[in-house]
Amino acid sequence: MSQPLYTLLATLILGLATSPYALAQDAGQAGQQAPDITPEEEGAGDLPEVDIDVDDGELERFVEAYEAIAAIRRDTAERVQQADDSDEATRLHKEGHDKKLSAIEEAGLVLEDYNEILGAKRADPETRDRFMSMLAEYRSDAH
């Protein structure tokens, strides 16, 4: 397969495999998911609205997982783009997915809680504002 065609195919696979909607459907089949969005992609693949109260501790753990997932996503995308064939790209996608699940757990959350907080952040302006504030603080502390 030519390099430009392979790059296009890998990009399409990556986009489909990492969209929040595709991951949400996958979760129903596999019992797990790791949504993978960044603040700049808020409108892509809306999740169902949820009505939960998110305390500051939960939101802080969510921010930690959210940032880790964003970094994993960037790394996976780069590695997939450099993959030699589609089998390697598929393996790298699975590896990235597993790393995202681990990042959620390492932040002290379970997948269901992560998804609920993600939904609350998207549906509730107050939760979103708190999230953005905590995210900015997290990023300033990291640098």
PDB file of C-alpha atoms in Angstrom:
ATOM      1  CA  MET A   1       0.000   0.000   0.000  1.00  0.00           C
ATOM      2  CA  SER A   2       1.411   3.420  -0.860  1.00  0.00           C
ATOM      3  CA  GLN A   3       2.395   5.691   2.027  1.00  0.00           C
ATOM      4  CA  PRO A   4      -0.169   8.489   1.309  1.00  0.00           C
ATOM      5  CA  LEU A   5      -2.992   5.947   1.009  1.00  0.00           C
ATOM      6  CA  TYR A   6      -1.867   4.164   4.167  1.00  0.00           C
ATOM      7  CA  THR A   7      -1.661   7.477   6.054  1.00  0.00           C
ATOM      8  CA  LEU A   8      -5.200   8.364   4.967  1.00  0.00           C
ATOM      9  CA  LEU A   9      -6.485   4.931   5.966  1.00  0.00           C
ATOM     10  CA  ALA A  10      -4.743   5.080   9.341  1.00  0.00           C
ATOM     11  CA  THR A  11      -6.164   8.556   9.985  1.00  0.00           C
ATOM     12  CA  LEU A  12      -9.677   7.398   9.171  1.00  0.00           C
ATOM     13  CA  ILE A  13      -9.325   4.326  11.385  1.00  0.00           C
ATOM     14  CA  LEU A  14      -7.938   6.450  14.197  1.00  0.00           C
ATOM     15  CA  GLY A  15     -10.782   8.939  13.916  1.00  0.00           C
ATOM     16  CA  LEU A  16     -13.439   6.251  13.987  1.00  0.00           C
ATOM     17  CA  ALA A  17     -11.797   4.221  16.711  1.00  0.00           C
ATOM     18  CA  THR A  18     -11.312   7.143  19.070  1.00  0.00           C
ATOM     19  CA  SER A  19     -14.517   9.104  18.628  1.00  0.00           C
ATOM     20  CA  PRO A  20     -16.519   9.311  21.865  1.00  0.00           C
ATOM     21  CA  TYR A  21     -19.586   7.870  20.129  1.00  0.00           C
ATOM     22  CA  ALA A  22     -17.707   4.882  18.740  1.00  0.00           C
ATOM     23  CA  LEU A  23     -16.114   4.251  22.104  1.00  0.00           C
ATOM     24  CA  ALA A  24     -19.463   4.561  23.852  1.00  0.00           C
ATOM     25  CA  GLN A  25     -20.922   1.893  21.554  1.00  0.00           C
ATOM     26  CA  ASP A  26     -17.859  -0.265  22.067  1.00  0.00           C
ATOM     27  CA  ALA A  27     -18.380   0.009  25.823  1.00  0.00           C
ATOM     28  CA  GLY A  28     -21.764  -1.600  25.486  1.00  0.00           C
ATOM     29  CA  GLN A  29     -20.139  -4.552  23.760  1.00  0.00           C
ATOM     30  CA  ALA A  30     -16.960  -4.826  25.804  1.00  0.00           C
ATOM     31  CA  GLY A  31     -18.123  -3.333  29.091  1.00  0.00           C
ATOM     32  CA  GLN A  32     -15.409  -0.679  28.945  1.00  0.00           C
ATOM     33  CA  GLN A  33     -14.635   2.555  27.171  1.00  0.00           C
ATOM     34  CA  ALA A  34     -12.272   5.451  27.318  1.00  0.00           C
ATOM     35  CA  PRO A  35     -13.739   8.536  25.699  1.00  0.00           C
ATOM     36  CA  ASP A  36     -11.132  10.607  24.278  1.00  0.00           C
ATOM     37  CA  ILE A  37     -11.837  14.233  23.651  1.00  0.00           C
ATOM     38  CA  THR A  38     -10.125  17.477  24.397  1.00  0.00           C
ATOM     39  CA  PRO A  39     -11.744  20.804  25.284  1.00  0.00           C
ATOM     40  CA  GLU A  40     -11.276  21.964  21.710  1.00  0.00           C
ATOM     41  CA  GLU A  41     -13.446  19.083  20.466  1.00  0.00           C
ATOM     42  CA  GLU A  42     -16.408  19.654  22.777  1.00  0.00           C
ATOM     43  CA  GLY A  43     -19.051  19.510  20.034  1.00  0.00           C
ATOM     44  CA  ALA A  44     -17.902  16.229  18.531  1.00  0.00           C
ATOM     45  CA  GLY A  45     -19.957  13.122  19.285  1.00  0.00           C
ATOM     46  CA  ASP A  46     -22.202  14.352  22.083  1.00  0.00           C
ATOM     47  CA  LEU A  47     -22.737  11.958  24.953  1.00  0.00           C
ATOM     48  CA  PRO A  48     -26.132  11.593  26.593  1.00  0.00           C
ATOM     49  CA  GLU A  49     -26.928  14.244  29.167  1.00  0.00           C
ATOM     50  CA  VAL A  50     -26.736  13.164  32.770  1.00  0.00           C
ATOM     51  CA  ASP A  51     -27.976  14.749  35.952  1.00  0.00           C
ATOM     52  CA  ILE A  52     -25.313  14.266  38.625  1.00  0.00           C
ATOM     53  CA  ASP A  53     -23.583  16.464  41.135  1.00  0.00           C
ATOM     54  CA  VAL A  54     -19.808  16.369  40.805  1.00  0.00           C
ATOM     55  CA  ASP A  55     -17.830  17.270  43.897  1.00  0.00           C
ATOM     56  CA  ASP A  56     -14.434  18.955  43.651  1.00  0.00           C
ATOM     57  CA  GLY A  57     -12.503  15.769  44.497  1.00  0.00           C
ATOM     58  CA  GLU A  58     -14.192  13.815  41.720  1.00  0.00           C
ATOM     59  CA  LEU A  59     -13.671  16.647  39.279  1.00  0.00           C
ATOM     60  CA  GLU A  60      -9.973  16.879  40.169  1.00  0.00           C
ATOM     61  CA  ARG A  61      -9.551  13.136  39.536  1.00  0.00           C
ATOM     62  CA  PHE A  62     -11.452  13.549  36.263  1.00  0.00           C
ATOM     63  CA  VAL A  63      -9.135  16.373  35.152  1.00  0.00           C
ATOM     64  CA  GLU A  64      -6.115  14.166  35.879  1.00  0.00           C
ATOM     65  CA  ALA A  65      -7.559  11.290  33.839  1.00  0.00           C
ATOM     66  CA  TYR A  66      -8.725  13.642  31.083  1.00  0.00           C
ATOM     67  CA  GLU A  67      -5.247  15.081  30.602  1.00  0.00           C
ATOM     68  CA  ALA A  68      -3.624  11.646  30.690  1.00  0.00           C
ATOM     69  CA  ILE A  69      -6.067  10.401  28.046  1.00  0.00           C
ATOM     70  CA  ALA A  70      -5.356  13.409  25.834  1.00  0.00           C
ATOM     71  CA  ALA A  71      -1.606  12.663  26.037  1.00  0.00           C
ATOM     72  CA  ILE A  72      -2.183   8.970  25.297  1.00  0.00           C
ATOM     73  CA  ARG A  73      -4.357   9.897  22.327  1.00  0.00           C
ATOM     74  CA  ARG A  74      -1.664  12.178  20.873  1.00  0.00           C
ATOM     75  CA  ASP A  75       1.016   9.523  21.373  1.00  0.00           C
ATOM     76  CA  THR A  76      -1.142   6.787  19.853  1.00  0.00           C
ATOM     77  CA  ALA A  77      -1.999   8.915  16.827  1.00  0.00           C
ATOM     78  CA  GLU A  78       1.685   9.610  16.207  1.00  0.00           C
ATOM     79  CA  ARG A  79       2.643   5.969  16.578  1.00  0.00           C
ATOM     80  CA  VAL A  80      -0.201   4.778  14.320  1.00  0.00           C
ATOM     81  CA  GLN A  81       0.872   7.235  11.650  1.00  0.00           C
ATOM     82  CA  GLN A  82       4.348   5.668  11.737  1.00  0.00           C
ATOM     83  CA  ALA A  83       3.057   2.077  11.755  1.00  0.00           C
ATOM     84  CA  ASP A  84       4.311  -0.220   9.015  1.00  0.00           C
ATOM     85  CA  ASP A  85       0.995  -1.976   8.368  1.00  0.00           C
ATOM     86  CA  SER A  86      -2.641  -2.145   9.425  1.00  0.00           C
ATOM     87  CA  ASP A  87      -2.024  -5.004  11.879  1.00  0.00           C
ATOM     88  CA  GLU A  88       0.492  -2.881  13.741  1.00  0.00           C
ATOM     89  CA  ALA A  89      -1.897   0.096  13.643  1.00  0.00           C
ATOM     90  CA  THR A  90      -4.668  -2.060  15.106  1.00  0.00           C
ATOM     91  CA  ARG A  91      -2.341  -3.298  17.850  1.00  0.00           C
ATOM     92  CA  LEU A  92      -1.339   0.279  18.656  1.00  0.00           C
ATOM     93  CA  HIS A  93      -5.001   1.338  18.872  1.00  0.00           C
ATOM     94  CA  LYS A  94      -5.739  -1.466  21.326  1.00  0.00           C
ATOM     95  CA  GLU A  95      -2.659  -0.612  23.332  1.00  0.00           C
ATOM     96  CA  GLY A  96      -3.771   3.034  23.467  1.00  0.00           C
ATOM     97  CA  HIS A  97      -7.271   2.018  24.544  1.00  0.00           C
ATOM     98  CA  ASP A  98      -5.852  -0.110  27.364  1.00  0.00           C
ATOM     99  CA  LYS A  99      -3.617   2.771  28.479  1.00  0.00           C
ATOM    100  CA  LYS A 100      -6.657   5.088  28.596  1.00  0.00           C
ATOM    101  CA  LEU A 101      -8.515   2.648  30.828  1.00  0.00           C
ATOM    102  CA  SER A 102      -5.471   2.430  33.102  1.00  0.00           C
ATOM    103  CA  ALA A 103      -5.226   6.231  33.259  1.00  0.00           C
ATOM    104  CA  ILE A 104      -8.825   6.429  34.462  1.00  0.00           C
ATOM    105  CA  GLU A 105      -8.146   3.850  37.170  1.00  0.00           C
ATOM    106  CA  GLU A 106      -4.848   5.481  38.176  1.00  0.00           C
ATOM    107  CA  ALA A 107      -6.711   8.758  38.687  1.00  0.00           C
ATOM    108  CA  GLY A 108      -8.921   6.986  41.207  1.00  0.00           C
ATOM    109  CA  LEU A 109     -12.034   6.681  39.060  1.00  0.00           C
ATOM    110  CA  VAL A 110     -13.951   3.826  37.539  1.00  0.00           C
ATOM    111  CA  LEU A 111     -14.988   4.030  33.925  1.00  0.00           C
ATOM    112  CA  GLU A 112     -18.657   4.610  34.712  1.00  0.00           C
ATOM    113  CA  ASP A 113     -17.817   7.601  36.940  1.00  0.00           C
ATOM    114  CA  TYR A 114     -15.497   9.045  34.301  1.00  0.00           C
ATOM    115  CA  ASN A 115     -18.265   8.844  31.709  1.00  0.00           C
ATOM    116  CA  GLU A 116     -20.844  10.374  34.050  1.00  0.00           C
ATOM    117  CA  ILE A 117     -18.558  13.297  34.872  1.00  0.00           C
ATOM    118  CA  LEU A 118     -17.806  13.738  31.176  1.00  0.00           C
ATOM    119  CA  GLY A 119     -21.538  13.893  30.499  1.00  0.00           C
ATOM    120  CA  ALA A 120     -22.100  16.341  33.369  1.00  0.00           C
ATOM    121  CA  LYS A 121     -19.269  18.539  32.108  1.00  0.00           C
ATOM    122  CA  ARG A 122     -20.838  18.673  28.695  1.00  0.00           C
ATOM    123  CA  ALA A 123     -24.436  19.155  29.868  1.00  0.00           C
ATOM    124  CA  ASP A 124     -24.038  21.504  32.827  1.00  0.00           C
ATOM    125  CA  PRO A 125     -22.472  24.958  32.290  1.00  0.00           C
ATOM    126  CA  GLU A 126     -21.488  25.262  35.958  1.00  0.00           C
ATOM    127  CA  THR A 127     -19.703  21.879  35.933  1.00  0.00           C
ATOM    128  CA  ARG A 128     -18.033  22.824  32.643  1.00  0.00           C
ATOM    129  CA  ASP A 129     -16.802  26.126  34.120  1.00  0.00           C
ATOM    130  CA  ARG A 130     -15.430  24.350  37.200  1.00  0.00           C
ATOM    131  CA  PHE A 131     -13.762  21.802  34.933  1.00  0.00           C
ATOM    132  CA  MET A 132     -12.147  24.450  32.742  1.00  0.00           C
ATOM    133  CA  SER A 133     -10.870  26.279  35.814  1.00  0.00           C
ATOM    134  CA  MET A 134      -9.403  23.092  37.313  1.00  0.00           C
ATOM    135  CA  LEU A 135      -7.939  22.109  33.958  1.00  0.00           C
ATOM    136  CA  ALA A 136      -6.181  25.473  33.618  1.00  0.00           C
ATOM    137  CA  GLU A 137      -4.800  25.107  37.155  1.00  0.00           C
ATOM    138  CA  TYR A 138      -3.692  21.515  36.484  1.00  0.00           C
ATOM    139  CA  ARG A 139      -1.902  22.571  33.313  1.00  0.00           C
ATOM    140  CA  SER A 140      -0.176  25.528  35.016  1.00  0.00           C
ATOM    141  CA  ASP A 141       0.998  23.245  37.855  1.00  0.00           C
ATOM    142  CA  ALA A 142       2.324  20.704  35.338  1.00  0.00           C
ATOM    143  CA  HIS A 143       4.582  23.247  33.651  1.00  0.00           C
TER     144      HIS A 143
END
